Coordinates of C-alpha atoms in Angstrom, one line a residue:
M1 CA -7.7 15.8 -41.2
A2 CA -11.4 16.0 -40.2
A3 CA -12.1 13.3 -42.7
D4 CA -9.6 11.2 -42.0
E5 CA -10.5 11.2 -38.0
A6 CA -15.1 10.6 -39.5
N7 CA -12.9 7.4 -41.3
A8 CA -11.2 6.2 -38.5
T9 CA -15.2 6.8 -36.1
D10 CA -16.5 4.6 -38.6
A11 CA -13.8 2.0 -38.8
R12 CA -15.1 1.8 -35.1
T13 CA -18.0 -0.8 -34.1
A14 CA -19.4 -1.4 -31.2
P15 CA -17.4 -4.7 -29.3
L16 CA -19.4 -8.1 -29.8
A17 CA -21.8 -9.5 -27.6
P18 CA -20.4 -11.1 -24.5
L19 CA -19.3 -15.1 -24.8
P20 CA -22.2 -17.0 -23.2
D21 CA -21.5 -17.5 -19.6
H22 CA -21.3 -21.5 -18.9
R23 CA -19.0 -23.2 -18.1
D24 CA -19.6 -25.5 -21.4
V25 CA -17.7 -22.1 -23.7
N26 CA -14.6 -23.9 -22.3
M27 CA -15.2 -27.1 -23.9
P28 CA -13.5 -28.1 -26.8
W29 CA -17.2 -29.6 -28.4
W30 CA -18.7 -26.4 -27.4
Q31 CA -16.5 -24.1 -28.5
E32 CA -16.9 -26.6 -32.7
L33 CA -20.5 -25.8 -32.3
W34 CA -19.3 -22.1 -31.9
R35 CA -17.0 -22.2 -34.3
R36 CA -19.7 -23.9 -36.9
H37 CA -21.7 -21.1 -36.2
A38 CA -20.1 -18.1 -36.6
H39 CA -21.2 -17.3 -40.0
I40 CA -24.9 -16.8 -37.9
T41 CA -23.0 -15.2 -34.0
T42 CA -21.1 -13.9 -35.3
P43 CA -23.3 -10.5 -37.4
L44 CA -26.2 -11.1 -34.0
R45 CA -23.3 -10.1 -32.2
Q46 CA -22.2 -7.6 -33.7
R47 CA -25.3 -6.1 -33.2
G48 CA -25.3 -6.8 -29.3
L49 CA -27.0 -9.3 -29.6
E50 CA -26.2 -12.2 -26.8
C51 CA -26.4 -15.6 -28.5
D52 CA -25.4 -18.7 -27.4
I53 CA -25.8 -22.7 -28.6
E54 CA -28.1 -24.9 -27.9
F55 CA -29.6 -28.9 -28.4
G56 CA -33.0 -28.4 -29.7
L57 CA -35.2 -30.5 -30.7
S58 CA -33.7 -33.4 -32.6
A59 CA -30.1 -30.6 -33.7
Y60 CA -28.8 -28.1 -32.9
I61 CA -30.1 -24.2 -32.2
V62 CA -28.7 -20.2 -31.7
R63 CA -31.3 -18.9 -29.3
V64 CA -30.7 -15.3 -29.8
S65 CA -31.5 -12.8 -26.6
L66 CA -33.4 -9.1 -27.1
P67 CA -34.2 -6.7 -25.1
D68 CA -37.4 -7.4 -23.9
D69 CA -37.1 -10.6 -22.3
S70 CA -38.5 -11.9 -25.9
Y71 CA -35.3 -14.7 -27.7
L72 CA -35.2 -15.7 -31.1
I73 CA -34.5 -19.5 -32.1
I74 CA -32.3 -20.3 -35.4
S75 CA -32.6 -22.9 -36.1
P76 CA -32.1 -26.2 -38.7
P77 CA -35.3 -28.6 -39.8
Q78 CA -36.2 -30.5 -36.6
E79 CA -38.7 -32.3 -37.5
P80 CA -37.7 -34.4 -39.6
P81 CA -34.4 -33.3 -38.5
S82 CA -31.8 -32.3 -40.5
Q83 CA -28.8 -34.7 -41.9
R84 CA -27.0 -32.3 -42.7
P85 CA -24.1 -31.0 -40.3
P86 CA -24.3 -28.5 -37.7
G87 CA -24.4 -25.0 -39.5
D88 CA -24.5 -25.8 -42.9
P89 CA -28.5 -27.3 -43.0
E90 CA -30.5 -27.2 -45.8
G91 CA -33.5 -24.2 -45.2
W92 CA -33.4 -22.0 -40.9
I93 CA -36.5 -21.7 -39.1
A94 CA -36.0 -18.6 -37.1
T95 CA -39.0 -18.2 -34.5
R96 CA -38.8 -14.4 -32.1
E97 CA -40.2 -16.2 -28.9
H98 CA -41.8 -15.4 -25.2
P99 CA -41.1 -17.6 -21.8
D100 CA -43.6 -15.8 -19.7
D101 CA -45.7 -14.5 -22.9
Q102 CA -47.3 -17.7 -25.0
T103 CA -49.5 -16.2 -27.3
L104 CA -45.7 -14.1 -28.4
F105 CA -44.5 -16.4 -32.1
E106 CA -43.6 -15.4 -34.4
V107 CA -41.9 -16.6 -38.0
L108 CA -39.1 -14.2 -39.1
Y109 CA -38.0 -16.4 -41.5
D110 CA -38.0 -19.7 -42.6
S111 CA -36.5 -21.2 -45.4
A112 CA -36.6 -25.5 -45.1
P113 CA -37.8 -27.5 -47.7
S114 CA -41.1 -28.7 -46.9
D115 CA -41.5 -32.8 -48.1
D116 CA -45.3 -32.2 -49.0
P117 CA -45.5 -31.0 -52.6
G118 CA -48.9 -29.7 -51.9
A119 CA -47.4 -26.8 -49.2
R120 CA -47.2 -24.0 -50.5
Q121 CA -43.3 -23.1 -50.4
R122 CA -42.5 -19.1 -48.4
P123 CA -40.8 -17.0 -50.1
E124 CA -37.4 -17.9 -48.7
A125 CA -37.5 -21.2 -49.6
H126 CA -35.0 -21.2 -52.2
H127 CA -32.4 -18.9 -49.7
G128 CA -32.1 -22.9 -48.0
G129 CA -29.5 -22.7 -46.4
S130 CA -27.7 -19.9 -47.1
A131 CA -26.9 -17.9 -43.6
Q132 CA -27.0 -14.1 -45.2
P133 CA -30.7 -13.5 -45.9
V134 CA -32.0 -14.9 -42.3
I135 CA -29.4 -12.4 -41.2
D136 CA -30.8 -9.9 -43.4
A137 CA -35.0 -10.8 -42.3
I138 CA -33.5 -10.6 -38.3
D139 CA -31.6 -6.9 -39.0
H140 CA -35.6 -5.8 -41.0
R141 CA -37.6 -7.7 -38.0
L142 CA -35.6 -6.7 -34.8
A143 CA -34.6 -3.3 -36.2
H144 CA -39.0 -2.0 -37.0
L145 CA -39.0 -3.9 -33.0
G146 CA -36.3 -1.0 -31.4
L147 CA -35.1 -4.8 -30.9
L148 CA -31.4 -3.6 -31.8
P149 CA -28.7 -2.6 -29.2
H150 CA -26.4 -1.8 -32.0
P151 CA -29.2 -1.4 -35.7
A152 CA -26.5 -2.5 -39.6
L153 CA -25.2 1.3 -40.6
P154 CA -27.6 0.6 -44.4
H155 CA -23.9 1.5 -46.4
E156 CA -22.3 -2.0 -43.6
S157 CA -23.6 -5.3 -45.6
P158 CA -25.1 -8.0 -42.6
H159 CA -21.7 -10.5 -42.9
M160 CA -18.5 -8.0 -43.2
H161 CA -17.3 -6.2 -39.8
P162 CA -16.5 -2.4 -41.1
A163 CA -13.1 -2.2 -40.9
Q164 CA -12.1 -2.8 -43.9
P165 CA -8.7 -2.1 -45.2
K166 CA -9.2 0.2 -48.2
P167 CA -6.6 -0.2 -50.9
P168 CA -3.6 2.1 -50.1
P169 CA -3.0 4.5 -52.9
Q170 CA 0.1 4.1 -54.4
A171 CA -0.1 0.5 -55.5
R172 CA 3.6 -1.1 -56.3
E173 CA 4.3 -1.2 -61.1
I174 CA 6.1 -4.4 -62.4
P175 CA 10.0 -2.9 -63.4
G176 CA 10.1 -2.4 -67.4
T177 CA 6.2 -2.1 -67.7
P178 CA 4.3 1.1 -67.1
D179 CA 1.5 0.6 -68.3
R180 CA 0.4 -3.1 -66.8
G181 CA -0.6 -0.8 -64.0
P182 CA -0.6 -1.2 -60.7
A183 CA 1.0 -5.1 -58.6
Y184 CA 0.7 -6.9 -56.5
V185 CA -2.4 -5.3 -55.1
Y186 CA -3.4 -8.0 -52.5
G187 CA -0.6 -7.8 -51.1
D188 CA -0.3 -4.5 -50.7
A189 CA -4.3 -4.7 -49.2
L190 CA -2.6 -7.3 -47.1
R191 CA 0.3 -4.3 -45.3
A192 CA -1.8 -1.8 -45.3
L193 CA -4.0 -4.5 -42.8
T194 CA -0.6 -5.1 -41.4
D195 CA -0.3 -1.3 -40.5
R196 CA -3.2 -0.9 -39.0
L197 CA -3.2 -3.3 -36.6
N198 CA 0.1 -1.5 -35.7
G199 CA -1.6 1.3 -35.1
A200 CA -4.6 -0.2 -33.6
E201 CA -5.6 1.8 -30.2
S202 CA -7.3 -1.1 -28.1
H203 CA -6.6 -4.9 -27.9
A204 CA -11.1 -4.0 -29.4
D205 CA -9.8 -2.6 -33.1
A206 CA -7.1 -5.5 -32.9
A207 CA -10.2 -7.8 -32.7
A208 CA -12.0 -6.2 -35.3
L209 CA -9.2 -6.4 -38.6
L210 CA -8.5 -9.9 -37.0
H211 CA -12.6 -11.0 -38.1
Q212 CA -11.5 -10.2 -42.1
I213 CA -8.4 -12.5 -41.2
L214 CA -10.3 -15.5 -39.6
E215 CA -14.2 -15.0 -40.2
P216 CA -15.3 -18.1 -41.5
T217 CA -16.7 -17.7 -44.7
D218 CA -15.5 -14.0 -45.8
G219 CA -12.6 -13.8 -44.4
L220 CA -8.7 -14.2 -46.0
L221 CA -8.3 -17.7 -44.7
A222 CA -11.2 -18.2 -45.9
Q223 CA -10.7 -17.8 -48.6
L224 CA -7.4 -18.6 -49.3
G225 CA -8.4 -21.3 -48.9
E226 CA -10.5 -21.7 -52.1
F227 CA -8.2 -19.4 -54.2
F228 CA -5.8 -22.9 -53.7
E229 CA -8.2 -25.4 -54.1
A230 CA -9.9 -23.3 -57.2
A231 CA -5.6 -23.4 -58.3
G232 CA -5.4 -27.3 -57.9
E233 CA -8.4 -27.2 -60.4
K234 CA -6.8 -25.5 -62.7
A235 CA -3.9 -27.9 -62.6
K236 CA -6.2 -30.3 -63.1
E237 CA -6.7 -29.9 -66.4
A238 CA -3.5 -29.9 -68.0
E239 CA -4.4 -33.8 -68.0
Q240 CA -0.7 -34.0 -67.3
D241 CA 1.9 -36.5 -64.5
D242 CA 3.6 -33.3 -63.4
G243 CA 0.0 -30.9 -62.9
F244 CA -1.7 -33.2 -60.2
D245 CA 1.1 -33.6 -58.5
L246 CA 0.8 -30.0 -58.3
S247 CA -3.1 -29.7 -57.7
Y248 CA -2.3 -33.0 -54.7
D249 CA -0.3 -30.5 -53.1
L250 CA -2.2 -27.2 -53.7
A251 CA -5.3 -28.5 -52.0
D252 CA -2.8 -29.9 -48.9
A253 CA -1.9 -26.6 -48.7
A254 CA -5.7 -25.6 -48.4
A255 CA -6.3 -27.9 -46.0
E256 CA -3.3 -25.9 -43.9
I257 CA -5.1 -23.3 -43.7
R258 CA -8.3 -24.3 -43.7
T259 CA -7.0 -25.8 -39.9
L260 CA -5.3 -22.5 -38.9
R261 CA -8.1 -20.8 -39.4
E262 CA -10.0 -23.6 -37.3
D263 CA -6.9 -23.4 -34.6
L264 CA -7.7 -19.3 -34.3
H265 CA -11.5 -19.8 -34.3
M266 CA -10.8 -18.4 -31.2
A267 CA -8.6 -16.1 -31.9
E268 CA -11.1 -13.4 -32.3
D269 CA -12.2 -12.8 -29.1
R270 CA -9.4 -14.0 -27.6
M271 CA -8.2 -10.6 -28.2
R272 CA -11.3 -8.6 -27.7
A273 CA -11.2 -10.1 -24.0
L274 CA -7.2 -8.9 -23.6
T275 CA -7.4 -5.2 -21.9
P276 CA -4.1 -2.8 -21.7
H277 CA -1.1 -3.0 -18.8
M278 CA -1.6 -0.8 -16.5
P279 CA 2.1 0.7 -15.5
T280 CA 1.9 0.7 -11.7
P281 CA 3.1 4.1 -10.3
Q282 CA 6.1 5.5 -9.2
L283 CA 6.7 6.9 -5.6
P284 CA 8.1 10.1 -6.7
S285 CA 12.1 10.2 -5.9
T286 CA 13.1 10.9 -2.4
P287 CA 16.4 14.2 -2.9
A288 CA 19.7 12.5 -3.2
R289 CA 21.0 14.2 0.2
A290 CA 18.5 12.4 1.5
P291 CA 18.0 8.8 4.6
S292 CA 18.0 6.3 3.4
L293 CA 14.0 5.4 4.3
P294 CA 12.2 1.7 4.4
P295 CA 9.6 1.6 0.8
R296 CA 5.9 2.8 1.7
A297 CA 3.3 0.2 0.6
L298 CA 1.3 0.8 -1.9
P299 CA -2.8 1.8 -1.5
P300 CA -4.1 -1.2 -2.8
A301 CA -5.4 -1.0 -6.4
P302 CA -9.4 -0.8 -6.4
P303 CA -12.0 -3.6 -7.3
R304 CA -12.7 -3.4 -10.9
H305 CA -16.1 -4.0 -11.6
T306 CA -17.2 -5.7 -14.5
R307 CA -20.3 -5.9 -16.0

């Protein structure tokens, strides 16, 4: 029992840092930019760091507020500008700056390719536009500076939310083939995730489970789209008419799954923002023979303070 309670505690994390507080948050164009940068913003928000999307010199950037009033700028190449779509650059550049101290400027990470053939490439240049290495570098530097509100635990991957589904203790076996081991292990894993969602104690816990499904790079829907796309390519290898027809059907399925994930890209934040319904307090019942009286007005609820 104690071990189960410890595991349940480990599965919970501090809530994501809040969304930016400006009117653009409700605009479809901004929400699309936010979705395209979720693989950068979500790991940082898990660490309690507030993020925003702004336009830099020539491309959109991620601005990250730090506890000491300094900030990070995480951007694609700006000069010359990146020719790739927002959120998928050829490299990332992360710098730390301070609005009131112009002497504070440091480059935490730079994987942008150089146009100068004689220039010495930084060690991280071979990572290109991968997000995990830049998150790792930010983690390392901010932890050294003591600027991580919620440091990642040593066993946590920077892109994996701690609330991960656990395999079921006993998977079902194919009837008549006891020696072949468990079957439907992936369906059983998802069933276990659904059971955890049904038993979630808060909307924050439910949002953490939604993260497992909707995370734009490693989430279940993203990987399911990749699966159907790969299945379509495998069908083409038959070089038969039905194989090509099947590949088109599977490609359509992959596209629909990706569209579904994009339509639900704000569901995790919306779930986390929900608060449980508080039941209205009931007045004590009067004795059966007591004369009927007009109902008394309930006292006004105290104002709720938001942070």
